[in-house]
Coordinates of C-alpha atoms in Angstrom, one line a residue:
X16 CA 31.4 -12.1 -10.2
X17 CA 33.7 -11.5 -13.1
X18 CA 35.5 -14.8 -12.5
X19 CA 32.5 -17.0 -12.7
X20 CA 32.3 -17.3 -16.5
X21 CA 35.7 -18.9 -16.4
X22 CA 34.2 -21.9 -14.6
X23 CA 33.1 -24.8 -16.7
X24 CA 30.2 -27.2 -16.0
X25 CA 32.7 -30.0 -16.4
X26 CA 34.6 -28.8 -13.4
X27 CA 31.7 -30.0 -11.2
X28 CA 31.7 -27.8 -8.1
X29 CA 29.2 -29.7 -6.0
X30 CA 29.0 -27.3 -3.1
X31 CA 30.3 -23.8 -2.4
X32 CA 30.2 -22.0 0.9
X33 CA 30.7 -18.3 0.4
X34 CA 31.3 -16.0 3.4
X35 CA 29.8 -12.5 3.3
X36 CA 31.7 -9.7 5.0
X37 CA 30.2 -7.7 7.8
X38 CA 30.7 -4.5 5.8
X39 CA 28.2 -5.8 3.2
X40 CA 25.6 -6.9 5.8
X41 CA 25.8 -3.6 7.6
X42 CA 24.7 -1.6 4.6
X43 CA 21.3 0.1 4.8
X44 CA 20.1 -0.9 1.3
X45 CA 18.6 -4.3 2.2
X46 CA 17.1 -4.9 -1.3
X47 CA 20.4 -4.1 -3.1
X48 CA 22.3 -6.6 -0.9
X49 CA 19.7 -9.3 -1.5
X50 CA 19.6 -8.7 -5.2
X51 CA 23.4 -8.7 -5.6
X52 CA 23.9 -12.0 -3.7
X53 CA 20.9 -13.6 -5.3
X54 CA 22.3 -12.8 -8.7
X55 CA 25.7 -14.3 -7.7
X56 CA 24.0 -17.4 -6.3
X57 CA 21.9 -18.0 -9.4
X58 CA 25.0 -17.6 -11.6
X59 CA 26.8 -20.3 -9.6
X60 CA 23.9 -22.6 -9.7
X61 CA 24.0 -22.5 -13.5
X62 CA 27.2 -24.6 -13.2
X63 CA 25.2 -27.3 -11.3
X64 CA 26.8 -26.3 -7.9
X65 CA 25.0 -25.8 -4.6
X66 CA 25.7 -22.6 -2.9
X67 CA 25.2 -21.4 0.7
X68 CA 26.1 -17.9 2.0
X69 CA 27.2 -17.4 5.5
X70 CA 28.0 -14.4 7.7
X71 CA 29.4 -13.7 11.2
X72 CA 26.6 -14.1 13.7
X73 CA 25.9 -10.8 15.5
X74 CA 27.3 -10.3 19.0
X75 CA 25.1 -9.0 21.8
X76 CA 24.2 -5.3 21.2
X77 CA 25.9 -5.1 17.8
X78 CA 25.0 -6.0 14.3
X79 CA 21.5 -7.2 15.2
X80 CA 19.6 -8.0 12.0
X81 CA 22.7 -8.1 9.8
X82 CA 22.3 -11.9 9.2
X83 CA 18.7 -11.4 8.0
X84 CA 19.7 -10.5 4.4
X85 CA 21.8 -13.7 4.3
X86 CA 18.8 -15.8 5.4
X87 CA 16.7 -14.2 2.7
X88 CA 19.3 -14.9 0.0
X89 CA 19.8 -18.5 1.0
X90 CA 16.0 -19.1 0.9
X91 CA 15.7 -17.4 -2.5
X92 CA 18.7 -19.0 -4.2
X93 CA 17.8 -22.5 -3.1
X94 CA 14.0 -22.5 -4.0
X95 CA 13.6 -24.3 -7.2
X96 CA 11.3 -23.0 -9.9
X97 CA 11.1 -19.4 -8.7
X98 CA 12.9 -18.0 -11.8
X99 CA 12.8 -18.8 -15.5
X100 CA 16.0 -18.6 -17.5
X101 CA 17.0 -18.4 -21.1
X102 CA 18.6 -21.7 -22.1
X103 CA 20.4 -20.2 -25.1
X104 CA 22.2 -17.3 -23.6
X105 CA 23.3 -17.6 -20.0
X106 CA 24.1 -13.9 -19.7
X107 CA 20.6 -12.8 -20.8
X108 CA 18.4 -11.1 -18.2
X109 CA 16.6 -13.5 -15.9
X110 CA 12.8 -13.0 -16.3
X111 CA 10.3 -13.4 -13.5
X112 CA 8.1 -16.5 -13.6
X113 CA 4.3 -16.3 -13.5
X114 CA 4.3 -15.6 -9.7
X115 CA 5.5 -13.0 -7.3
X116 CA 6.6 -13.9 -3.7
X117 CA 5.2 -11.4 -1.2
X118 CA 7.7 -11.4 1.6
X119 CA 5.4 -9.4 3.8
X120 CA 5.9 -10.2 7.5
X121 CA 7.9 -13.4 6.9
X122 CA 10.6 -12.1 9.2
X123 CA 8.2 -12.3 12.1
X124 CA 8.2 -16.1 12.0
X125 CA 6.9 -16.6 15.5
X126 CA 4.2 -14.0 15.3
X127 CA 2.4 -15.3 12.2
X128 CA -0.6 -16.8 14.1
X129 CA -0.9 -13.8 16.4
X130 CA -0.8 -11.4 13.4
X131 CA -3.4 -13.5 11.7
X132 CA -5.8 -13.3 14.7
X133 CA -5.2 -9.5 15.1
X134 CA -5.8 -8.7 11.5
X135 CA -8.8 -11.1 11.3
X136 CA -10.5 -9.3 14.2
X137 CA -9.8 -5.9 12.7
X138 CA -11.1 -7.0 9.3
X139 CA -14.3 -8.4 10.7
X140 CA -14.9 -5.2 12.8
X141 CA -14.3 -3.2 9.6
X142 CA -16.8 -5.2 7.6
X143 CA -19.4 -5.1 10.4
X144 CA -18.9 -1.4 11.2
X145 CA -19.2 -0.2 7.6
X146 CA -22.1 -2.6 6.7
X147 CA -24.0 -1.3 9.8
X148 CA -23.3 2.3 8.7
X149 CA -24.7 1.5 5.2
X150 CA -27.8 -0.2 6.6
X151 CA -28.6 2.5 9.2
X152 CA -28.4 5.2 6.5
X153 CA -30.5 3.2 4.1
X154 CA -33.2 2.4 6.7
X155 CA -33.4 5.7 8.6
X156 CA -35.2 8.4 6.5
X157 CA -33.8 11.2 8.8
X158 CA -30.3 10.3 7.5
X159 CA -31.2 10.8 3.9
X160 CA -29.1 13.9 3.6
X161 CA -26.1 14.8 1.4
X162 CA -23.6 14.3 4.2
X163 CA -24.9 10.7 4.9
X164 CA -25.2 10.0 1.2
X165 CA -21.4 10.6 0.9
X166 CA -20.8 8.7 4.1
X167 CA -22.7 5.7 2.7
X168 CA -20.5 5.7 -0.4
X169 CA -17.4 6.1 1.8
X170 CA -18.3 3.0 3.8
X171 CA -18.8 1.0 0.7
X172 CA -15.4 2.2 -0.6
X173 CA -13.7 1.2 2.7
X174 CA -15.2 -2.3 2.5
X175 CA -13.8 -2.8 -1.1
X176 CA -10.6 -1.1 -0.3
X177 CA -9.6 -3.2 2.7
X178 CA -11.0 -6.4 1.1
X179 CA -8.6 -6.0 -1.8
X180 CA -5.7 -6.4 0.6
X181 CA -6.5 -8.1 4.0
X182 CA -8.0 -11.5 2.9
X183 CA -4.8 -12.2 0.8
X184 CA -2.7 -11.0 3.8
X185 CA -4.5 -13.3 6.1
X186 CA -4.0 -16.3 3.8
X187 CA -0.3 -15.6 3.5
X188 CA 0.1 -15.5 7.2
X189 CA -1.0 -19.2 7.4
X190 CA 1.2 -20.6 4.5
X191 CA 4.9 -20.8 3.9
X192 CA 4.8 -20.2 0.1
X193 CA 3.5 -16.6 0.0
X194 CA 3.0 -16.5 -3.7
X195 CA 0.6 -14.5 -5.9
X196 CA 0.3 -14.8 -9.6
X197 CA 1.2 -11.8 -11.8
X198 CA -2.5 -11.7 -12.9
X199 CA -3.6 -11.8 -9.3
X200 CA -1.1 -9.1 -8.4
X201 CA -2.5 -6.9 -11.3
X202 CA -6.1 -7.5 -10.2
X203 CA -5.2 -6.5 -6.6
X204 CA -3.5 -3.3 -7.8
X205 CA -6.4 -2.4 -10.0
X206 CA -8.9 -2.7 -7.2
X207 CA -6.7 -1.1 -4.5
X208 CA -5.7 1.9 -6.6
X209 CA -9.1 2.5 -8.0
X210 CA -10.6 2.5 -4.5
X211 CA -7.8 4.7 -3.2
X212 CA -8.1 7.4 -5.8
X213 CA -11.9 7.3 -5.7
X214 CA -11.7 7.8 -1.9
X215 CA -9.4 10.8 -2.4
X216 CA -12.0 12.4 -4.8
X217 CA -14.9 11.5 -2.5
X218 CA -13.2 13.1 0.5
X219 CA -12.9 16.3 -1.5
X220 CA -16.6 16.1 -2.4
X221 CA -17.4 15.7 1.3
X222 CA -15.3 18.8 2.1
X223 CA -17.2 20.8 -0.5
X224 CA -20.5 19.6 1.1
X225 CA -19.3 20.8 4.5
X226 CA -18.1 24.1 3.0
X227 CA -21.6 24.8 1.5
X228 CA -23.3 23.7 4.8
X229 CA -21.3 26.1 6.9
X230 CA -20.4 29.0 4.6
X231 CA -23.7 29.1 2.6
X232 CA -26.3 27.4 4.8
X233 CA -29.3 29.3 3.3
X234 CA -28.7 27.8 -0.1
X235 CA -27.5 24.4 1.1
X236 CA -30.5 22.4 0.0
X237 CA -30.6 24.1 -3.4
X238 CA -26.9 23.7 -4.2
X239 CA -26.4 20.2 -2.7
X240 CA -29.4 18.6 -4.4
X241 CA -29.7 14.9 -4.9
X242 CA -28.6 15.2 -8.5
X243 CA -25.5 17.2 -7.6
X244 CA -24.5 14.7 -5.0
X245 CA -24.9 11.8 -7.4
X246 CA -22.8 13.7 -10.0
X247 CA -20.0 14.3 -7.5
X248 CA -20.0 10.6 -6.5
X249 CA -20.1 9.6 -10.1
X250 CA -17.3 11.9 -11.0
X251 CA -15.2 10.4 -8.2
X252 CA -15.7 6.9 -9.4
X253 CA -15.1 7.9 -13.1
X254 CA -11.7 9.6 -12.2
X255 CA -10.6 6.7 -10.1
X256 CA -11.4 4.0 -12.7
X257 CA -10.1 5.8 -15.7
X258 CA -6.8 7.0 -14.2
X259 CA -5.9 3.8 -12.3
X260 CA -6.9 1.4 -15.0
X261 CA -4.6 3.3 -17.4
X262 CA -1.7 3.5 -14.9
X263 CA -1.9 -0.1 -13.7
X264 CA -2.2 -1.5 -17.2
X265 CA 0.9 0.5 -18.1
X266 CA 2.8 -0.9 -15.1
X267 CA 2.0 -4.5 -15.9
X268 CA 3.0 -4.0 -19.6
X269 CA 6.6 -3.7 -18.3
X270 CA 8.9 -6.7 -18.4
X271 CA 9.8 -8.1 -15.0
X272 CA 13.1 -9.8 -14.3
X273 CA 15.6 -10.5 -11.6
X274 CA 14.1 -11.4 -8.2
X275 CA 10.4 -12.1 -8.0
X276 CA 10.3 -11.3 -4.3
X277 CA 8.3 -8.2 -3.4
X278 CA 9.2 -6.9 0.1
X279 CA 5.6 -5.9 0.9
X280 CA 2.4 -7.6 2.0
X281 CA 0.5 -6.6 -1.1
X282 CA 1.1 -5.4 -4.6
X283 CA 1.7 -1.7 -4.1
X284 CA 3.0 0.4 -6.9
X285 CA 6.5 1.2 -5.8
X286 CA 7.7 -2.3 -4.9
X287 CA 6.2 -3.7 -8.1
X288 CA 7.9 -1.1 -10.3
X289 CA 11.2 -2.1 -8.7
X290 CA 10.9 -5.6 -10.2
X291 CA 10.9 -4.1 -13.8
X292 CA 14.0 -4.8 -15.8
X293 CA 13.8 -1.7 -17.9
X294 CA 14.4 1.9 -17.2
X295 CA 11.4 2.9 -15.1
X296 CA 12.4 6.6 -14.6
X297 CA 9.7 7.7 -17.0
X298 CA 7.1 5.5 -15.3
X299 CA 8.1 6.9 -11.9
X300 CA 7.8 10.5 -13.3
X301 CA 4.3 9.6 -14.7
X302 CA 3.3 8.0 -11.4
X303 CA 4.5 11.1 -9.5
X304 CA 2.7 13.4 -12.0
X305 CA -0.6 11.5 -11.6
X306 CA -0.1 11.5 -7.8
X307 CA 0.3 15.3 -7.8
X308 CA -2.6 15.9 -10.2
X309 CA -5.2 13.5 -8.9
X310 CA -4.2 13.0 -5.3
X311 CA -2.8 16.3 -4.3
X312 CA -5.5 18.3 -6.2
X313 CA -8.3 16.9 -4.1
X314 CA -6.2 17.4 -1.0
X315 CA -5.6 21.1 -1.9
X316 CA -9.4 21.5 -2.5
X317 CA -10.0 20.0 1.0
X318 CA -7.5 22.5 2.5
X319 CA -9.1 25.4 0.7
X320 CA -12.5 24.3 1.9
X321 CA -11.4 24.1 5.5
X322 CA -9.7 27.5 5.3
X323 CA -13.0 29.0 4.3
X324 CA -14.9 26.9 6.9
X325 CA -12.6 27.9 9.8
X326 CA -12.7 31.5 8.7
X327 CA -16.5 31.5 8.8
X328 CA -16.7 29.6 12.1
X329 CA -14.4 32.2 13.8
X330 CA -16.8 35.0 12.7
X331 CA -19.7 33.5 14.5
X332 CA -20.7 35.5 17.6
X333 CA -21.4 32.8 20.1
X334 CA -19.2 30.1 21.5
X335 CA -22.0 27.5 21.3
X336 CA -22.6 28.4 17.6
X337 CA -18.9 27.9 16.9
X338 CA -18.8 24.6 18.7
X339 CA -21.8 23.2 16.8
X340 CA -20.5 24.4 13.4
X341 CA -17.1 22.8 14.0
X342 CA -18.7 19.6 15.2
X343 CA -20.5 19.1 11.9
X344 CA -17.1 18.8 10.0
X345 CA -14.8 17.4 12.7
X346 CA -15.5 13.8 11.8
X347 CA -14.6 14.4 8.2
X348 CA -11.5 16.3 9.2
X349 CA -10.3 13.4 11.3
X350 CA -10.8 10.9 8.5
X351 CA -8.9 13.1 6.0
X352 CA -6.0 13.5 8.5
X353 CA -5.8 9.7 9.0
X354 CA -6.0 8.9 5.3
X355 CA -3.9 11.6 3.7
X356 CA -1.4 11.8 6.6
X357 CA -0.3 8.2 6.2
X358 CA -0.5 8.1 2.4
X359 CA 1.5 11.3 1.9
X360 CA 4.1 10.2 4.4
X361 CA 4.4 6.9 2.5
X362 CA 4.8 8.2 -1.0
X363 CA 6.6 11.6 -0.4
X364 CA 9.1 10.8 2.3
X365 CA 12.8 10.7 1.3
X366 CA 14.1 7.2 0.2
X367 CA 17.1 7.6 2.6
X368 CA 14.8 7.0 5.6
X369 CA 12.7 4.3 3.8
X370 CA 12.9 0.7 4.9
X371 CA 10.8 -2.3 3.8
X372 CA 9.6 -2.9 7.3
X373 CA 8.8 0.8 7.9
X374 CA 6.9 1.0 4.6
X375 CA 4.8 -2.0 5.5
X376 CA 3.9 -0.6 9.0
X377 CA 2.8 2.7 7.4
X378 CA 0.8 0.9 4.7
X379 CA -1.0 -1.0 7.5
X380 CA -2.3 2.4 8.7
X381 CA -4.2 3.2 5.5
X382 CA -5.1 -0.3 4.4
X383 CA -6.2 -1.8 7.8
X384 CA -6.4 0.8 10.6
X385 CA -8.1 3.7 8.8
X386 CA -11.0 1.6 7.4
X387 CA -11.9 0.3 10.9
X388 CA -11.7 3.7 12.5
X389 CA -13.9 5.6 10.0
X390 CA -17.3 4.2 11.2
X391 CA -16.2 4.5 14.8
X392 CA -15.2 8.2 14.3
X393 CA -18.5 9.1 12.7
X394 CA -20.5 7.2 15.3
X395 CA -18.8 8.9 18.2
X396 CA -19.0 12.4 16.7
X397 CA -22.7 11.9 15.9
X398 CA -23.3 10.8 19.5
X399 CA -21.7 14.0 20.8
X400 CA -23.8 16.1 18.5
X401 CA -27.0 14.4 19.7

């Protein structure tokens, strides 16, 4: 890289074939390898030369997947118009153009149509299941209780939550240029994060409802009045909107440079922050602090509620009484486990075991799988109780 400035545009290097050693392609940090060689390729192309990177093809049983970073690099280096450069100072930071490229599941080239069909079916089932839940609760007077009021709001949240991600994912599975404008990326992050944090708070409100129903049943109607339920839902939305609008606005006030490729299927916070060309350590600390305060706090309230609930259930004299009491909160407990289990594993696991592909598979759990399971879980549990 240090020798490149010695080249002159008058030297006219029409084509360069650079070989990448197997030690580089064997490294675990896929994004770093890609960024390094993309930077090198872009620098060479400033001298009006074409560049192609090559690597030794993997032998059977060894080195499988090592050539994938090289394929990614060649695609990125040779796509025109992806990056914008300063014409005055060649060494200036390269700034991202008005679009991001969501790599997503591009590496599964032969499975694009199959993935499209699978995700489309799941998305339609999610919409139908949650819409039916909302209609049933609205039309059935016997379901006008605090628990089902919260469930109605949860179903609405799930529809918005999954709709902020899946339609764009489906569109990208059918096209080669998987681009998304920075404005579109920001809009997606606004909706996704607002719905996610609001759901965290709403699940805590539902845990409080179950706590009152089991631990203080005689005063349940008085404590969980319609006004209190509306206030809890309103507080959940208020916290979600205020916190995530501030955080997302801050993220997109950062300058983005270098590669505009995001190794994810949607604009999640961690991969977008990686595209910033300033020191983001403070931003990451703020994101972590907000996560602990506004995501872990509801989770701790849920845990405390269930400690009290389980303690109360175990004191009941009859087995049948304990079974009925536990059945009233088992649906909520399963939903909390699905939602928080995958989300906490995504954001709190060590970076040393994190890979782009693994992150995407885990993200699918709480963006695609959980929303479709929630109405099914509540329907099955209610059937058992009846």
